[in-house]
Coordinates of C-alpha atoms in Angstrom, one line a residue:
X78 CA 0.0 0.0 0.0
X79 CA 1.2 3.1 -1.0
X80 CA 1.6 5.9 1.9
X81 CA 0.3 9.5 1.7
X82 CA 3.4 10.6 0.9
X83 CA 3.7 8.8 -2.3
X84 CA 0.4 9.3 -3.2
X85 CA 1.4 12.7 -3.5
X86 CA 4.4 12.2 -5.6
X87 CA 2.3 10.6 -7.7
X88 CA 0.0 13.1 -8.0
X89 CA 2.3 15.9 -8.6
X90 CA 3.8 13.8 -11.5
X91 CA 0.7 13.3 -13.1
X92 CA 0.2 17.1 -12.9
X93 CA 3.7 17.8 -14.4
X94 CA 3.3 15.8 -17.5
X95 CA 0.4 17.1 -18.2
X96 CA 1.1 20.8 -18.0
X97 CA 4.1 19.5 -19.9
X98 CA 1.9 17.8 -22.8
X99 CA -0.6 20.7 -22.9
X100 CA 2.3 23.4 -23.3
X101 CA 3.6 21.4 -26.4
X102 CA -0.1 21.3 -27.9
X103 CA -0.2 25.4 -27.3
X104 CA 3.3 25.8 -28.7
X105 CA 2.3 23.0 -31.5
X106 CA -0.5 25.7 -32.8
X107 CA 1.1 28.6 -32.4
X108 CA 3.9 27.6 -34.8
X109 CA 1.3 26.3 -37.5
X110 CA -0.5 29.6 -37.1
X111 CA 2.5 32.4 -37.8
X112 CA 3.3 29.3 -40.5
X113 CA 0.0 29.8 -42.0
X114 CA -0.1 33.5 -41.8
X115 CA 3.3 33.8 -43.5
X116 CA 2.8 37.6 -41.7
X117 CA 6.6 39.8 -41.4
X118 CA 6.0 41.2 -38.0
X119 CA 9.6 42.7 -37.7
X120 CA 10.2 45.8 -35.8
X121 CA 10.2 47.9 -38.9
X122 CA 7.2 46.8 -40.6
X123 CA 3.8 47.3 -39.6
X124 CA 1.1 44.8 -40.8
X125 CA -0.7 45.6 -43.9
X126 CA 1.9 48.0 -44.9
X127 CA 1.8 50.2 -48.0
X128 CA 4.3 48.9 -50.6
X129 CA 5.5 52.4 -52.6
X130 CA 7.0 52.0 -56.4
X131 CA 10.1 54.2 -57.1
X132 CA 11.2 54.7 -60.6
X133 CA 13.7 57.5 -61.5
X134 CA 14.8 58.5 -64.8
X135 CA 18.4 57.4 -63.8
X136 CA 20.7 56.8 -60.9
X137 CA 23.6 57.8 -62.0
X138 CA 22.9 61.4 -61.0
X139 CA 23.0 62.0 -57.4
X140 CA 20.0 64.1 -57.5
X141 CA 17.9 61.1 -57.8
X142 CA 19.7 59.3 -55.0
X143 CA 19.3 62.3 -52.8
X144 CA 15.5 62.6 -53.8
X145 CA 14.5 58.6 -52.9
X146 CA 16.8 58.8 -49.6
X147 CA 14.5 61.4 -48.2
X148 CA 11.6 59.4 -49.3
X149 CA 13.0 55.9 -48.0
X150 CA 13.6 57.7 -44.5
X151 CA 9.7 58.3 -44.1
X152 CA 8.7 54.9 -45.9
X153 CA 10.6 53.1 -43.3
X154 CA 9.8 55.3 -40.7
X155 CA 6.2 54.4 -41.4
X156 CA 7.0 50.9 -41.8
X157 CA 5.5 50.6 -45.2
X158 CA 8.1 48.9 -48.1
X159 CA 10.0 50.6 -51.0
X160 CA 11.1 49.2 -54.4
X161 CA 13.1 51.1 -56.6
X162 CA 13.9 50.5 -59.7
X163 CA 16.6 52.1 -62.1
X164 CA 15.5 51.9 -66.0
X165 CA 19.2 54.0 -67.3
X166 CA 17.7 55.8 -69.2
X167 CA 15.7 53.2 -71.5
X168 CA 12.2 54.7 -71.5
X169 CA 11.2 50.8 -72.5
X170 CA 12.7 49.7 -69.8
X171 CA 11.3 51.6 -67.5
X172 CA 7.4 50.6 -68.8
X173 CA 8.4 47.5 -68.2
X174 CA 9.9 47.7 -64.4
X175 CA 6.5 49.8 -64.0
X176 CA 4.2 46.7 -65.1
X177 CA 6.7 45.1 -63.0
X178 CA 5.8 46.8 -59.7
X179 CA 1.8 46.7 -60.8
X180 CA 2.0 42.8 -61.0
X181 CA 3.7 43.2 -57.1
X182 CA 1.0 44.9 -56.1
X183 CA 2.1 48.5 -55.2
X184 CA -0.3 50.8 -53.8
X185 CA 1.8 54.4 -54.5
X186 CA 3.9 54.8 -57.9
X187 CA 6.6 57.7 -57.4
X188 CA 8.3 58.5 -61.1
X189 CA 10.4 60.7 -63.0
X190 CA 9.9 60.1 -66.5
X191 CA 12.9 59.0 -69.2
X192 CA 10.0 60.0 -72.0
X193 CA 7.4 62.5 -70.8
X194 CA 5.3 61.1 -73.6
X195 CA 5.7 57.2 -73.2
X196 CA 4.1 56.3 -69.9
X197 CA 0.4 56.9 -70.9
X198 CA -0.4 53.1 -71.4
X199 CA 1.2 51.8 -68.6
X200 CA 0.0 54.6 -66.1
X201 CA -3.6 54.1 -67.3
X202 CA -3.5 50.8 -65.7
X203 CA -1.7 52.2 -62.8
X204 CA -4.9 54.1 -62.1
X205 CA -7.1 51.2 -63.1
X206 CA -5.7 49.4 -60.6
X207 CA -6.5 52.0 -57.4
X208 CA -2.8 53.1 -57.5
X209 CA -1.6 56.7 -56.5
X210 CA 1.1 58.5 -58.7
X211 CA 3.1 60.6 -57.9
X212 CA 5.6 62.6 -60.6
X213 CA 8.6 64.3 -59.5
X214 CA 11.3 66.3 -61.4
X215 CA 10.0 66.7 -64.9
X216 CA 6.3 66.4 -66.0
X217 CA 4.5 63.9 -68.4
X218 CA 2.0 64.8 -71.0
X219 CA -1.0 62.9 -70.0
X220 CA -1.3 64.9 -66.3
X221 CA -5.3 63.8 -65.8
X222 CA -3.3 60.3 -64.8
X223 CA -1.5 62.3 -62.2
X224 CA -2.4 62.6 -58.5
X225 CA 0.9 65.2 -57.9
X226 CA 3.6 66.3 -59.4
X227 CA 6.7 68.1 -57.9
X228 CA 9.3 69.9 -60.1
X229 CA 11.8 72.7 -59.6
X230 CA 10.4 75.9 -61.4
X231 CA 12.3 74.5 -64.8
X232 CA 11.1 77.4 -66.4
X233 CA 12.7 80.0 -64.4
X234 CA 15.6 78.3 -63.7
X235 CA 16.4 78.9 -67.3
X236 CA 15.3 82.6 -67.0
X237 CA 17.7 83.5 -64.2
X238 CA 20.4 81.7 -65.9
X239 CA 19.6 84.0 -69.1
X240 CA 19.2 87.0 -67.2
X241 CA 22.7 86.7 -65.6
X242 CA 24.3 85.3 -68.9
X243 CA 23.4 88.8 -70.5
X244 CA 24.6 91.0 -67.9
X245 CA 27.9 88.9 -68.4
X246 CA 28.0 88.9 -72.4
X247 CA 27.1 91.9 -75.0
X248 CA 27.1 89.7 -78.0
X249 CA 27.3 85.5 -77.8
X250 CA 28.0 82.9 -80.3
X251 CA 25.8 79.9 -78.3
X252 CA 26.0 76.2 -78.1
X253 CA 22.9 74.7 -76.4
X254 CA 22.9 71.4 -75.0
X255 CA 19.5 69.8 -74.9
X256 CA 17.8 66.8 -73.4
X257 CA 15.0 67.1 -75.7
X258 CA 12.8 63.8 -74.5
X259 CA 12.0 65.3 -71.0
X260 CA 9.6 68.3 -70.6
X261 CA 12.2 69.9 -67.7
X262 CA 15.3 70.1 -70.0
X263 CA 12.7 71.8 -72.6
X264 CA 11.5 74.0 -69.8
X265 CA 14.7 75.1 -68.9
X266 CA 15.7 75.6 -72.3
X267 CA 13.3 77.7 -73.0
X268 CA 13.3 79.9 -70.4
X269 CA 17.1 80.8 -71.4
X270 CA 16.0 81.1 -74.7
X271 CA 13.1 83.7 -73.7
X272 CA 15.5 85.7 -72.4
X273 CA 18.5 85.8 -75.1
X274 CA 16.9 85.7 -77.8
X275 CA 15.6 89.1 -77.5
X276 CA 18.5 90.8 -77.3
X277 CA 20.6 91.6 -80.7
X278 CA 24.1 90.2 -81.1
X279 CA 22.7 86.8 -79.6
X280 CA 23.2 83.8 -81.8
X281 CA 22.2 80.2 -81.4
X282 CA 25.3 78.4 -83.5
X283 CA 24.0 74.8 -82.8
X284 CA 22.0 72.7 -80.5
X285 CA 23.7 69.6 -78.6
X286 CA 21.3 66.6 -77.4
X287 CA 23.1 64.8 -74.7
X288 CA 20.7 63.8 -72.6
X289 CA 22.0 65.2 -69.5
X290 CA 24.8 63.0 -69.4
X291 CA 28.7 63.5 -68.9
X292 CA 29.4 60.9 -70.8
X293 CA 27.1 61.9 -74.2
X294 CA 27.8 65.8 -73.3
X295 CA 31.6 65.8 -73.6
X296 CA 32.1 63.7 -76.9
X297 CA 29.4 65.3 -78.3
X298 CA 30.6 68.6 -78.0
X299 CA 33.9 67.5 -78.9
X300 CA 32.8 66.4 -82.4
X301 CA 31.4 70.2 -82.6
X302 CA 35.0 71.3 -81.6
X303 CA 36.5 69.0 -84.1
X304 CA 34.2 70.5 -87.0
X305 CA 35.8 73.7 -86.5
X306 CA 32.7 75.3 -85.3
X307 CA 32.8 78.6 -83.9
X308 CA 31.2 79.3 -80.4
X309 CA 32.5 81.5 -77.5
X310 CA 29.4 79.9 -74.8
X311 CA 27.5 77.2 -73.9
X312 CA 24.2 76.7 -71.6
X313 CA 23.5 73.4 -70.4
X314 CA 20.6 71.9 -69.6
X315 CA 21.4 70.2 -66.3
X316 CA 25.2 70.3 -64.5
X317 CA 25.8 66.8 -65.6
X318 CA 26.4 67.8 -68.8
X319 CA 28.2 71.3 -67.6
X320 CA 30.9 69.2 -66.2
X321 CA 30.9 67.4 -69.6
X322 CA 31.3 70.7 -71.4
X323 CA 34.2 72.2 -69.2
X324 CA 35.8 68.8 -69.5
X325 CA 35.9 68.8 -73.7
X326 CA 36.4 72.8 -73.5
X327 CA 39.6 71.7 -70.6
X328 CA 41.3 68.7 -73.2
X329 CA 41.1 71.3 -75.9
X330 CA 42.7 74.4 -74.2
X331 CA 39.4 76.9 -74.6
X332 CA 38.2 76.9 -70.9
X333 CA 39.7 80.4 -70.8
X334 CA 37.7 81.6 -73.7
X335 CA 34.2 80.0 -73.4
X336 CA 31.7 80.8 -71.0
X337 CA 29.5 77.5 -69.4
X338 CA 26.0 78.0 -67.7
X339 CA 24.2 75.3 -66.2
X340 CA 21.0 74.4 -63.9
X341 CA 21.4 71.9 -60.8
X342 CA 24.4 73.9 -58.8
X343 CA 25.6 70.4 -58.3
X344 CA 28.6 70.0 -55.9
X345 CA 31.0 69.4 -58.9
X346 CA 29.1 72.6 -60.9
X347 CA 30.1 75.0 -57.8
X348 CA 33.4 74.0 -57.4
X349 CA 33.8 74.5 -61.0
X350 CA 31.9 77.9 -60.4
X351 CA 33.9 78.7 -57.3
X352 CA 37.3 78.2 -60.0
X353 CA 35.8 80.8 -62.4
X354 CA 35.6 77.5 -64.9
X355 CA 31.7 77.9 -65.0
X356 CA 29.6 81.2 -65.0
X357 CA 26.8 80.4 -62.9
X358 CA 24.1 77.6 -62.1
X359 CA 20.5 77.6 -61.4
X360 CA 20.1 75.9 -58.4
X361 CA 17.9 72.6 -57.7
X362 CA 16.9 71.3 -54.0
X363 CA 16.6 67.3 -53.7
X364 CA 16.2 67.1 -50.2
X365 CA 13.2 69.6 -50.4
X366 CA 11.5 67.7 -53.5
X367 CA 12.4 64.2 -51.8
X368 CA 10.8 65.4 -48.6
X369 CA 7.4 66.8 -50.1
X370 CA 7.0 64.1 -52.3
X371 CA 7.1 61.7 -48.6
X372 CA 4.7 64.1 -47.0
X373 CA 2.4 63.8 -50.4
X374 CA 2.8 59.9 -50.6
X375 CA 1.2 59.7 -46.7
X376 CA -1.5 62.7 -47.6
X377 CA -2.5 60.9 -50.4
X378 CA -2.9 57.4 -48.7
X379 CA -4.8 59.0 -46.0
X380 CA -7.4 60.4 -48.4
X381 CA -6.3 64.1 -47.7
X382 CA -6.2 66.8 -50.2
X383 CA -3.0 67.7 -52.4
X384 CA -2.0 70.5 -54.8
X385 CA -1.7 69.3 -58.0
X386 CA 0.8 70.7 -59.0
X387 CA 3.8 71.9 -56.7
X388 CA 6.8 74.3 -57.7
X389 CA 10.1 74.0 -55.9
X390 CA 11.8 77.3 -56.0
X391 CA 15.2 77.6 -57.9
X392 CA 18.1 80.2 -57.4
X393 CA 20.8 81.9 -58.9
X394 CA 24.4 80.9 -58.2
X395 CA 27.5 82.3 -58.8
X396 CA 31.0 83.0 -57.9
X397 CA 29.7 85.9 -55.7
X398 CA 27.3 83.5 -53.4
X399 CA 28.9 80.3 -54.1
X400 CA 30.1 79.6 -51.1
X401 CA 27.0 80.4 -48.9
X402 CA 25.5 77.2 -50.3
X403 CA 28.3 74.9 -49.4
X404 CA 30.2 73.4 -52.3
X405 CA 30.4 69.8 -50.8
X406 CA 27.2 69.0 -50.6
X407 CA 23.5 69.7 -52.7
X408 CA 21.7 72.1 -50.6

């Protein structure tokens, strides 16, 4: 016969193994429930986050990498997902990463056009599909597909660059270079070309296309210089391709007698400027673009009202104010 004591031993035993058994059955389920759920409840990411499309026109310009840092910094602050994808330049390319991102499900589309007139399709079943877009930098042509779209005042940037150009020159022999597939590079051109035209003495000798690219900018103008053209100044579209035009001007020993204006005020554009090596620069602000397009992005989402359009200031710089806007950095 079993005494008391035992009996209580027992007991407890019985107890023990079957707390035991019923935590196994409750860890059991748990682990075929978060398997089933297939959920990513990590610290950054909320559940049912907003996945956002990003799609610049290429990032090999820092301006583009500045803009989608700021945005990344409140998409992850938010704990919503970003995919960015980089089409080089390749306006097909990019169509394609865009139906890429639809198939994925994104709920926001943030783009800056490679062709201002070759998204139409693609956007059209962007909005068929609920999703929000959001242009930055340079417009398109169909804007009714548009929810926002943030640009630098492209226009005026060109018209302060003229402005100062003329004060500077009494007659001009002028080279433009051109990125004529994006409505900002035409902007901007135009704008200079509002200006200079209407003074006499002012002569447009050729226009360059290089879209906004070192790399196209400085051969292209070298086969200009190579022709035997005659020019004494150059306006640039972006600073991308100013820094293409002072290197060609540099290898062939006329830096000293060509003037070079240029619209970003790019780090590398205002140490040139600094040098006297360019005239002046129209300048852009990432940071502010990347940081309203964030704050549109979560208006948007949240049903709020947005402008439709938003301008980003633009200002002059030259070797006067230069370094007030710090030459190491974009401001």
């Amino acid at each position: 016969m079993l005494s008391e004591e035992n009996k209580k031993n027992n007991n407890y035993n019985n107890l023990f193994w079957i707390i035991l058994i019923l935590i196994n059955i409750t860890a059991f389920g748990i682990l075929i429930f978060i398997g089933d759920t297939k959920e990513d409840y990590s610290v950054n990411q909320k559940k049912n986050s907003y996945l956002i499309g990003a799609s610049y026109m290429t990032m090999n310009n820092e301006f583009y990498k500045i803009i989608s840092e700021e945005i990344n910094a409140r998409v992850e602050a938010e704990g919503d997902r970003l995919i960015l994808r980089d089409p080089a330049l390749n306006a097909e390319r990019q169509k394609e990463q865009i139906s890429d991102m639809l198939d994925m499900g994104i709920d926001v589309l943030v783009i800056t056009p490679v062709e201002w007139e070759g998204l139409t399709s693609v956007l059209k079943r962007a909005k068929k599909q609920g999703v929000l877009i959001i242009v930055l930098d340079t417009n398109i042509y169909d804007e009714d597909l548009v929810d926002c779209t943030i640009t630098s005042d492209n226009y005026y940037a060109g018209v302060i660059v003229g402005e100062y150009f003329l004060e500077q020159c009494e007659t001009a022999k002028l080279i433009i270079m051109t990125h004529e597939t994006t409505k900002s590079g035409q902007e901007r051109v135009q704008g200079f070309l509002d200006i200079v035209e209407k003074k006499e003495g002012i002569e447009i000798v050729q226009k360059i296309e290089c879209k906004g690219q070192l790399e196209i900018a400085m051969p292209n103008l070298q086969e200009v210089i190579d022709q035997g053209i005659n020019f004494d100044n150059v306006f640039c579209l972006n600073d991308l391709a100013s820094v293409g035009v002072v290197a060609a001007l540099e290898k062939n020993h006329m830096l000293d007698k060509i003037g070079v204006y240029g619209v970003d005020a790019s780090p590398d554009s205002k140490a040139l400027i600094k040098e006297g090596m360019m005239g002046a620069s129209a300048a852009q602000f990432p940071s502010e673009i990347g940081k309203k397009a964030a704050d549109i992005i979560y208006k948007l989402l949240n049903e709020e009202n947005v402008e439709k359009n938003i301008l980003v200031p633009v200002k002059l710089i030259t070797k006067e104010n230069v370094e007030a806007f710090g030459i190491d950095r974009w401001q």
